CSV table of C-alpha atoms in Angstrom, one decimal:
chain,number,residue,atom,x,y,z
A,1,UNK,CA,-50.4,148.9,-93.5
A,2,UNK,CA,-53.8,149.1,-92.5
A,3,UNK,CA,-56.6,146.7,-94.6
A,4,UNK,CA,-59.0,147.9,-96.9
A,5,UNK,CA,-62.1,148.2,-95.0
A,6,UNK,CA,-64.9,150.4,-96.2
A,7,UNK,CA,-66.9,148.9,-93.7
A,8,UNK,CA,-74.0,150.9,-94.0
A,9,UNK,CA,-75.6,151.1,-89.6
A,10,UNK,CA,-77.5,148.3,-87.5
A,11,UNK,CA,-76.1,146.8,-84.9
A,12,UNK,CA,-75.3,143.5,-84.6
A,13,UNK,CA,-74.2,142.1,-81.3
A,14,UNK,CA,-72.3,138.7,-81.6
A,15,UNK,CA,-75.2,137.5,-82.9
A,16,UNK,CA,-78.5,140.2,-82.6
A,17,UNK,CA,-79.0,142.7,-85.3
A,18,UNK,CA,-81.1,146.2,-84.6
A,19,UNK,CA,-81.8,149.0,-87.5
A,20,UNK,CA,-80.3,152.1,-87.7
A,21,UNK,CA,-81.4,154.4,-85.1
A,22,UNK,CA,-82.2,151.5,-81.7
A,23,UNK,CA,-81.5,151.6,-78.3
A,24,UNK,CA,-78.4,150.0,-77.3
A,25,UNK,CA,-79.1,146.3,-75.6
A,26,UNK,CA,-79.3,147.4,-71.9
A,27,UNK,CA,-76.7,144.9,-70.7
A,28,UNK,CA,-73.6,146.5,-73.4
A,29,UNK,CA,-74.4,150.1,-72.1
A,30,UNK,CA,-74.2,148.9,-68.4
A,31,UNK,CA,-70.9,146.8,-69.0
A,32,UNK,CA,-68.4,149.7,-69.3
A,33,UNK,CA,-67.2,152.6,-71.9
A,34,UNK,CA,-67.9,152.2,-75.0
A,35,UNK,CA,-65.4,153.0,-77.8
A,36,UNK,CA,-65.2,152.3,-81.8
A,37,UNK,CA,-63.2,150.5,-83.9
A,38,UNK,CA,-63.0,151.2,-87.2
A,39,UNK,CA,-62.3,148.2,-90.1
A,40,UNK,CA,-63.1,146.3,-86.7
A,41,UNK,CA,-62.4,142.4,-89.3
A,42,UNK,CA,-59.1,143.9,-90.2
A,43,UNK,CA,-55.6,142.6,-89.1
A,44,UNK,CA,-54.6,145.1,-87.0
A,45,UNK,CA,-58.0,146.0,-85.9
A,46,UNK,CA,-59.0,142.3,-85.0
A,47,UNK,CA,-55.7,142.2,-82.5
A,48,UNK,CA,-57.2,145.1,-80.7
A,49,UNK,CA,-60.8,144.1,-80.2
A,50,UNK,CA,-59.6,141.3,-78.9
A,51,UNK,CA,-56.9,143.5,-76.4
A,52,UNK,CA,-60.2,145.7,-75.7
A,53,UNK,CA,-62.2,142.8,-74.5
A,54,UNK,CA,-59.9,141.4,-72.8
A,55,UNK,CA,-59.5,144.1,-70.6
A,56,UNK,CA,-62.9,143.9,-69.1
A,57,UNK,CA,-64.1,147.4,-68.8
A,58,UNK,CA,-64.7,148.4,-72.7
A,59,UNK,CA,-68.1,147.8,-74.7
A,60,UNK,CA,-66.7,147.9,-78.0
A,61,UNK,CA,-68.6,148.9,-81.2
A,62,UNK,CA,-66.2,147.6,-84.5
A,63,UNK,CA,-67.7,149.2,-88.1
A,64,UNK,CA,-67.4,146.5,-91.1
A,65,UNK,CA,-68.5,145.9,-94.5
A,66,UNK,CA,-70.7,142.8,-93.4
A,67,UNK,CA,-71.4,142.1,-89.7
A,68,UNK,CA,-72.9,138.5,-90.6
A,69,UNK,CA,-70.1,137.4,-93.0
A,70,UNK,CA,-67.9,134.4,-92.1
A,71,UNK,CA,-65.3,136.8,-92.4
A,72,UNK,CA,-66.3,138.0,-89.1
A,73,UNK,CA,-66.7,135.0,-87.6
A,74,UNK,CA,-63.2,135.2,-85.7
A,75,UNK,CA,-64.5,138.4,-83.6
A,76,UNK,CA,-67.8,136.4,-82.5
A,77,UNK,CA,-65.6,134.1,-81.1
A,78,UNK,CA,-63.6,136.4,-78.8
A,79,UNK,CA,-64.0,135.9,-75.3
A,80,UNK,CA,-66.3,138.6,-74.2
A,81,UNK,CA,-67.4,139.1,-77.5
A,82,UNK,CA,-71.5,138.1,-76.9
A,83,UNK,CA,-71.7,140.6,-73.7
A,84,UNK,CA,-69.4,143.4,-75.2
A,85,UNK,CA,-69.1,143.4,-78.7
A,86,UNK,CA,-71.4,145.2,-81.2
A,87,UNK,CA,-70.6,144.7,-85.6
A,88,UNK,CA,-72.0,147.3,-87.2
A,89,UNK,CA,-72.2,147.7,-90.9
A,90,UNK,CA,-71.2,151.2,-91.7
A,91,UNK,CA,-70.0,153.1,-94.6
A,92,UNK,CA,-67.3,155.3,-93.8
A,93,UNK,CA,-67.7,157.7,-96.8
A,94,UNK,CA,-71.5,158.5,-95.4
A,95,UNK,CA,-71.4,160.5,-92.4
A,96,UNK,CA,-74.9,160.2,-91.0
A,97,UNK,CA,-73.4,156.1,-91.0
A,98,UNK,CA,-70.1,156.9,-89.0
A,99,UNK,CA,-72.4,159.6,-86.5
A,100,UNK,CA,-74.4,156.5,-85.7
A,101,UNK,CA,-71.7,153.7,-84.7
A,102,UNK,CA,-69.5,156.7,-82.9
A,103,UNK,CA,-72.7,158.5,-80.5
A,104,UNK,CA,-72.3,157.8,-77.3
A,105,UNK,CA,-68.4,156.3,-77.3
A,106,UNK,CA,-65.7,157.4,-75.2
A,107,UNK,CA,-63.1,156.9,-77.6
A,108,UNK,CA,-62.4,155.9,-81.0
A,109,UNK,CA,-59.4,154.1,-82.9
A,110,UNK,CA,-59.8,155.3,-86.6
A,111,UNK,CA,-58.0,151.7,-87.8
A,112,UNK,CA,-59.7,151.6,-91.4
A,113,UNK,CA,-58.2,152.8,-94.4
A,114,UNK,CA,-58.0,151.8,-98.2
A,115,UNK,CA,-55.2,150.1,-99.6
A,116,UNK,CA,-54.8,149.4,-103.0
A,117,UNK,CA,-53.9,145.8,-103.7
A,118,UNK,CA,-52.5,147.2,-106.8
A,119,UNK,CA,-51.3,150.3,-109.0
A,120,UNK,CA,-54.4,152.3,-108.8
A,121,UNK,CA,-55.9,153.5,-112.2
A,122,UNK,CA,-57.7,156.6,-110.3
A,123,UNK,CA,-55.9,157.1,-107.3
A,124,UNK,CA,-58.0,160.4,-106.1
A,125,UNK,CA,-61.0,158.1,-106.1
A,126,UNK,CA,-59.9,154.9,-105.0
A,127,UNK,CA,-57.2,155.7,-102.1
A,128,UNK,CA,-56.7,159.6,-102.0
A,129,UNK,CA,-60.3,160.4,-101.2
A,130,UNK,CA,-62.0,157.8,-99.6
A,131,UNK,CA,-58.9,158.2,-97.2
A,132,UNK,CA,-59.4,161.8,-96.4
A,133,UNK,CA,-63.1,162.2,-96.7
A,134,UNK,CA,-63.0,158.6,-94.5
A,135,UNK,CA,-61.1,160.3,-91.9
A,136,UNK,CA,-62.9,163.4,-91.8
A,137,UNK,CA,-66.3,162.0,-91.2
A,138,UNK,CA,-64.9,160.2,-88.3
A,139,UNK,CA,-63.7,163.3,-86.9
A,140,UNK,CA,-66.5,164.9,-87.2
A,141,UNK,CA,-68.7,162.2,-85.9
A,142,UNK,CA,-66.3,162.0,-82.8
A,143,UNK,CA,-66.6,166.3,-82.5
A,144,UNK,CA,-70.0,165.8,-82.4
A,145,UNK,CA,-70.2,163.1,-80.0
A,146,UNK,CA,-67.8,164.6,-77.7
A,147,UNK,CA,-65.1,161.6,-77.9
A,148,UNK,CA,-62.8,162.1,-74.9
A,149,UNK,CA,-59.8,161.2,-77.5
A,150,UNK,CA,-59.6,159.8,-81.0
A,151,UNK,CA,-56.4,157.7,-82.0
A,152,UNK,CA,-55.8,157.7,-85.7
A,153,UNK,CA,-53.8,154.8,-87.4
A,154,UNK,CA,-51.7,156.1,-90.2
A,155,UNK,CA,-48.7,154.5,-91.2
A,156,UNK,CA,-44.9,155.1,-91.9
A,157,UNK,CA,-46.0,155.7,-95.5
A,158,UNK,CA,-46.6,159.7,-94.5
A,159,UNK,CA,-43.2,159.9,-93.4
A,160,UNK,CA,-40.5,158.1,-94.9
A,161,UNK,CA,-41.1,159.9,-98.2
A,162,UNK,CA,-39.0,162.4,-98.1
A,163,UNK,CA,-36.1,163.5,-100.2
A,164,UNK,CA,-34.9,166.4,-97.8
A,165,UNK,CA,-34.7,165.0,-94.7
A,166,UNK,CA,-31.0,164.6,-93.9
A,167,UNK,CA,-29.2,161.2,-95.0
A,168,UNK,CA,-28.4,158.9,-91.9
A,169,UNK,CA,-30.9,160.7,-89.7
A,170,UNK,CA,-33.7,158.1,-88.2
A,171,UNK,CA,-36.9,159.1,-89.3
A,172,UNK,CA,-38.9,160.5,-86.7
A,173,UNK,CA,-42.1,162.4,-85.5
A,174,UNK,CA,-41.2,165.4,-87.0
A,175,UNK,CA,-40.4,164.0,-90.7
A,176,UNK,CA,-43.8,164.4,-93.2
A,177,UNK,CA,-43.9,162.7,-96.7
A,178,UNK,CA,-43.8,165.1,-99.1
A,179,UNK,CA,-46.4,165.4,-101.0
A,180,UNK,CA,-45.4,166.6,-104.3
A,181,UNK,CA,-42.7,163.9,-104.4
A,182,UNK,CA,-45.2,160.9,-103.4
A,183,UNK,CA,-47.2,162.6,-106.3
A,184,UNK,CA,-44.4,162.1,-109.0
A,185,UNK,CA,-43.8,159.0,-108.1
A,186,UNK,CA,-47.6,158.0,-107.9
A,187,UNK,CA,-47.1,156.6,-104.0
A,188,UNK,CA,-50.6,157.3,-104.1
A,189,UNK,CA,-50.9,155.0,-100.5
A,190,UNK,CA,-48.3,157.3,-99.5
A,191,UNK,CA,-50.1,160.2,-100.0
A,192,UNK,CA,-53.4,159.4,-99.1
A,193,UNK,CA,-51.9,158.5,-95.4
A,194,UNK,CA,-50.2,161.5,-95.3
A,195,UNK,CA,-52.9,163.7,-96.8
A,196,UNK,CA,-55.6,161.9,-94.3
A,197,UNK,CA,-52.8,162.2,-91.0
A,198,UNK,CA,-52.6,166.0,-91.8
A,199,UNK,CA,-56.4,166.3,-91.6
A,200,UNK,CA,-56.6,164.8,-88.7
A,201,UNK,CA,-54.4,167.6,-86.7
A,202,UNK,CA,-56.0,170.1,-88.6
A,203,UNK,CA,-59.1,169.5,-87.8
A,204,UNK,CA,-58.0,168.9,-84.2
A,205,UNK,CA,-56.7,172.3,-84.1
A,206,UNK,CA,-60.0,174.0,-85.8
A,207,UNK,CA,-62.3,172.3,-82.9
A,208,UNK,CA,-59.8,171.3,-80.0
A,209,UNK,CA,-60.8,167.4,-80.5
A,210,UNK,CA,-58.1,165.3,-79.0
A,211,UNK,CA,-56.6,163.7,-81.7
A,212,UNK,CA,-53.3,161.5,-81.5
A,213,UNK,CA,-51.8,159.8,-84.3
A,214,UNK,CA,-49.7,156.5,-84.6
A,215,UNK,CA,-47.5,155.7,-87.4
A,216,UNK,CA,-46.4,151.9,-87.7
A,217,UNK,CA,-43.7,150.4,-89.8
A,218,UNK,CA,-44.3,147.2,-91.3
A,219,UNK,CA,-47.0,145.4,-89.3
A,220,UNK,CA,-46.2,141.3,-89.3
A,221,UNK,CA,-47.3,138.7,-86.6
A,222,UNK,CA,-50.2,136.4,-86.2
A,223,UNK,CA,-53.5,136.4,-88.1
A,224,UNK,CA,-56.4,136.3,-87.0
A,225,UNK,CA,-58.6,137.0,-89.5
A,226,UNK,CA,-59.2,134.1,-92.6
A,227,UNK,CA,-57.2,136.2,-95.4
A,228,UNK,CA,-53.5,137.3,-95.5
A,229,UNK,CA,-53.7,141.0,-95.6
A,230,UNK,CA,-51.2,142.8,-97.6
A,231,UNK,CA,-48.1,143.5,-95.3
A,232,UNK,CA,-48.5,139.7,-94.4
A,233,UNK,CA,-48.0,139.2,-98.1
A,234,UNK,CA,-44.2,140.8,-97.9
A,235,UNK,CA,-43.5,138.2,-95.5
A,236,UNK,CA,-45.7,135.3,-97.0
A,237,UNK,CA,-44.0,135.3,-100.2
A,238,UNK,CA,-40.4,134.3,-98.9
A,239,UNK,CA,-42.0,131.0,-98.7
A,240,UNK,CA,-44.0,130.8,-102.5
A,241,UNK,CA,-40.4,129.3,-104.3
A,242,UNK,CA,-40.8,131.5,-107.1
A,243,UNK,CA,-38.1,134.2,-106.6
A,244,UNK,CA,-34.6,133.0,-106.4
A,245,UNK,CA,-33.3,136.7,-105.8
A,246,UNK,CA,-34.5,139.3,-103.5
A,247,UNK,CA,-33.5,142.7,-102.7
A,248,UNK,CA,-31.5,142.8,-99.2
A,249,UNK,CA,-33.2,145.9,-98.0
A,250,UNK,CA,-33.8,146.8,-94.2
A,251,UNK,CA,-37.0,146.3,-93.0
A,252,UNK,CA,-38.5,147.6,-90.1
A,253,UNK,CA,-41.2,145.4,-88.2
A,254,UNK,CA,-43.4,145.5,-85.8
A,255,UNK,CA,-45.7,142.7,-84.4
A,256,UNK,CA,-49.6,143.4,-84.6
A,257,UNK,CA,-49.9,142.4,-81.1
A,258,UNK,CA,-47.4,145.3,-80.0
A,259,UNK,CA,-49.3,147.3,-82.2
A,260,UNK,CA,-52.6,146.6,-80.3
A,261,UNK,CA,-51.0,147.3,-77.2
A,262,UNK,CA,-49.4,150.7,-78.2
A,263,UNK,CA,-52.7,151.9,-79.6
A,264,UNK,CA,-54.3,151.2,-76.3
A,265,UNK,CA,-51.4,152.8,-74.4
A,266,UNK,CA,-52.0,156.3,-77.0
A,267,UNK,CA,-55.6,155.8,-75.7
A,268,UNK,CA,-55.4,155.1,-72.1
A,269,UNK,CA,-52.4,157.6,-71.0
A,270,UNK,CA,-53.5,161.1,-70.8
A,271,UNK,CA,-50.1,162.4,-71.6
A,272,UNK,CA,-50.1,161.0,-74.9
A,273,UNK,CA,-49.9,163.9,-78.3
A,274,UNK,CA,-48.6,164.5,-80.9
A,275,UNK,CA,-47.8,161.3,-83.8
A,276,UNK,CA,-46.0,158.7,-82.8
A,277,UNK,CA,-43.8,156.1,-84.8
A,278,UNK,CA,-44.2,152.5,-84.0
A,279,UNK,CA,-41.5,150.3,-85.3
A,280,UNK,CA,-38.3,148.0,-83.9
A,281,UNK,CA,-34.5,148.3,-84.6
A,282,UNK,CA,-34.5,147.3,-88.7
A,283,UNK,CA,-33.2,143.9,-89.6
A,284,UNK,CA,-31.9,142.9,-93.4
A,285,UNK,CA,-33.9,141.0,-95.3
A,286,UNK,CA,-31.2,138.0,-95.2
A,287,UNK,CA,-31.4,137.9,-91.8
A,288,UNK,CA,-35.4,137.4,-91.4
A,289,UNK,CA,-35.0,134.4,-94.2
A,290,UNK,CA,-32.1,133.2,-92.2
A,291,UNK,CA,-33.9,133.3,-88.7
A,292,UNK,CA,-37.1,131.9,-91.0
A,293,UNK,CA,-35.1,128.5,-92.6
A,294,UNK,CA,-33.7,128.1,-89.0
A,295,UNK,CA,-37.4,127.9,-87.8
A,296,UNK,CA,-38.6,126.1,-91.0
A,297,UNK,CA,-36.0,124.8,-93.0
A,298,UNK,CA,-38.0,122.6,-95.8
A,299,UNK,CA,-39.1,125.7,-97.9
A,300,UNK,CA,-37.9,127.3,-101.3
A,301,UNK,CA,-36.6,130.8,-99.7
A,302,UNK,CA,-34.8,133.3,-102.2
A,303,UNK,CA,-31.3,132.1,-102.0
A,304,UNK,CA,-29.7,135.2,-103.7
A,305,UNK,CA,-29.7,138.9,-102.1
A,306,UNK,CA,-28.9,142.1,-104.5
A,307,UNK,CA,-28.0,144.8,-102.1
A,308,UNK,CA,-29.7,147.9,-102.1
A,309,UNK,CA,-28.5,151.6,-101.0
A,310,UNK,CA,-31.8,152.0,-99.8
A,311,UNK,CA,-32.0,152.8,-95.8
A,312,UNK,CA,-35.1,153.4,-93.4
A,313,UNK,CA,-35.0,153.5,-90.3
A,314,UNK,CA,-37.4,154.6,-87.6
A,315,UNK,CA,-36.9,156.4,-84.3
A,316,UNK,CA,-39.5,155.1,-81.7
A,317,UNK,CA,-38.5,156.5,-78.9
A,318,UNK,CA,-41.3,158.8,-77.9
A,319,UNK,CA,-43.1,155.7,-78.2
A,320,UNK,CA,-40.9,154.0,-75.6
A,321,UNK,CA,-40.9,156.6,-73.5
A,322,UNK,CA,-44.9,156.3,-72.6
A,323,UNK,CA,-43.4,152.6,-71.8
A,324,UNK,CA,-44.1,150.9,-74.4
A,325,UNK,CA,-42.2,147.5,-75.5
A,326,UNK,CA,-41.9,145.0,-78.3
A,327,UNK,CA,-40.8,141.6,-78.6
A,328,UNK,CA,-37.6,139.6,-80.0
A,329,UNK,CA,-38.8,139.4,-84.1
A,330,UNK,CA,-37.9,135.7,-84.2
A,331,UNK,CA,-41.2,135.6,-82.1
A,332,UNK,CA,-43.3,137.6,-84.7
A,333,UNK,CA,-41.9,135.4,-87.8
A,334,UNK,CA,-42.8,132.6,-85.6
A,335,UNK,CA,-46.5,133.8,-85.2
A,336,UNK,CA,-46.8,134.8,-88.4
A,337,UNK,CA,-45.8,131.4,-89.4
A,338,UNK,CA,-47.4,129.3,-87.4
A,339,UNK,CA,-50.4,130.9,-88.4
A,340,UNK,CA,-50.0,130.7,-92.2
A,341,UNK,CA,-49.8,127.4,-90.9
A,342,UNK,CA,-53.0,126.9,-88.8
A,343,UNK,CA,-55.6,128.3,-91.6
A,344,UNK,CA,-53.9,126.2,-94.5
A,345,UNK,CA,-51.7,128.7,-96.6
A,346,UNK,CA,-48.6,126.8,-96.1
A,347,UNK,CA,-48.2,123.2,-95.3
């Protein structure tokens, strides 16, 4: 799951701020391509920043809501961050806004995205439109700009859902959410990824943009930001004591840094089309809160499992095959932990 980031346009360097419509700072354009991030303060968007500046040869422009909030205040800090980093305060659903942070970039990783933090009283204009209409401007702003390739984050939500696809077949690239069915069951997130992915390749095949898509299951693993997003949340209340029974469902993880490095790899190798899933091997939930009281044995975990019927699980092999890797999960509960840890959300 991506974060909620609607991130209105002046730049703003690590620290500098210029209005809408300045020259870039003359040291940024001559320090390498330059390429957007959309929802740049999110989780998984923070992880790659950081990948993107480490690497040396990027300028990187990240859209939020607030480019002086203390919210941002972990991106400032990257290394690299005062030569090659621009925050930009840009309103996704206003296109002459997203035109402004995207001319002149390279590329651009569409990361933002609305997610409801709960059931949604009017889905089509709190998650089904701002998702599309988000994505579209991007697009279009990318079109316009003539982006060398454009990789849009959706999620697993536009393709698990999906009553007809054959039972005990792994979900792949070729499976879509169905979109009447997330509609009676008001999976409004559902939809509104799924809606939002199918825009994206249909407006790539109206104007020939380069578009690749990248589906990840459920993203766990270090924070970096100051808040737990919401797929930290699944994981971060094992640990609250107030659930003594849990449904033993599979869940399929994948750790944000991974994520960060298979949305560079979509970028970076030309062979890369299509959507891609980005998941590893599932584990039961019993197992993760077994691996997690080995690791930190003084909390109140669930102790009581009702077993479900319910079975997802993810092919990521075309993933693989562009030579991409992920690491042991016992690694991602520990980094997920350790950070809970470090910014005072668990003692």
């Amino acid at each position: 799951m991506a974060d909620t980031t609607w991130p209105l346009c002046s730049f703003s360097g690590s620290v500098a701020t210029q209005g809408q419509g300045a020259t870039k700072p003359r040291a940024m354009e001559a320090a390498g391509k330059s390429v957007c991030v959309t929802g740049a303060g999110g989780f998984i968007a923070s992880w790659l920043v950081k990948l993107l500046l480490s690497r040396g040869q990027y300028v990187v422009r990240g859209t939020v809501r607030d480019p002086g909030a203390s919210k941002n205040a972990h991106l400032k800090a990257l290394e690299g961050a005062g030569e090659r980093l621009q925050l930009l305060k840009t309103d996704l659903l206003d296109y002459n806004s997203v035109s402004s942070a995207i001319a002149g970039c390279e590329g651009v990783f569409h990361v933002a995205s609305p997610v409801p933090s709960s059931r949604s009283s009017n889905p089509e204009v709190e998650v089904i439109g701002p998702a599309v209409t988000g994505t579209t401007n991007v697009l279009k702003a990318c079109y316009e700009a003539k982006v060398r390739r454009v990789v849009v984050v959706s999620s697993v939500a536009a393709v698990l859902s999906n009553p007809n696809w054959p039972k005990g077949k792994p979900f792949d690239e070729d499976c879509w959410s169905d979109e009447e069915y997330c509609k009676k069951n008001e999976d409004w997130y559902y939809l509104s990824k799924t809606l939002a992915e199918r825009e994206a390749f249909a407006y790539a095949a109206k104007t020939g943009l380069d578009v690749v898509t990248f589906c990840p299951a459920l993203v766990l693993g270090p924070l970096m930001q100051p808040t737990i997003n919401s797929s930290s949340k699944i994981l971060f209340n094992y640990f609250k004591g107030d659930r003594e029974t849990v449904e033993n469902r599979l869940r399929n993880i994948v750790d944000v840094r991974d994520v960060a490095d298979a949305l560079l790899l979509l970028y970076e190798k030309p062979e890369a089309s299509g959507r891609y899933i980005c998941s590893s091997p599932p584990i039961k939930v019993s197992d993760m809160i077994n691996i997690l009281k080995n690791l930190y044995p003084t909390y109140p975990y669930p102790k009581n499992f009702e077993e479900v019927e319910e079975v997802s699980v993810y092919s990521f092999e075309k993933l693989q095959k562009l030579g991409w890797t992920f690491r042991p999960v016992e690694e991602t509960l520990r980094g997920s932990v350790e950070s809970y840890k470090a910014f005072g959300f668990l003692n």
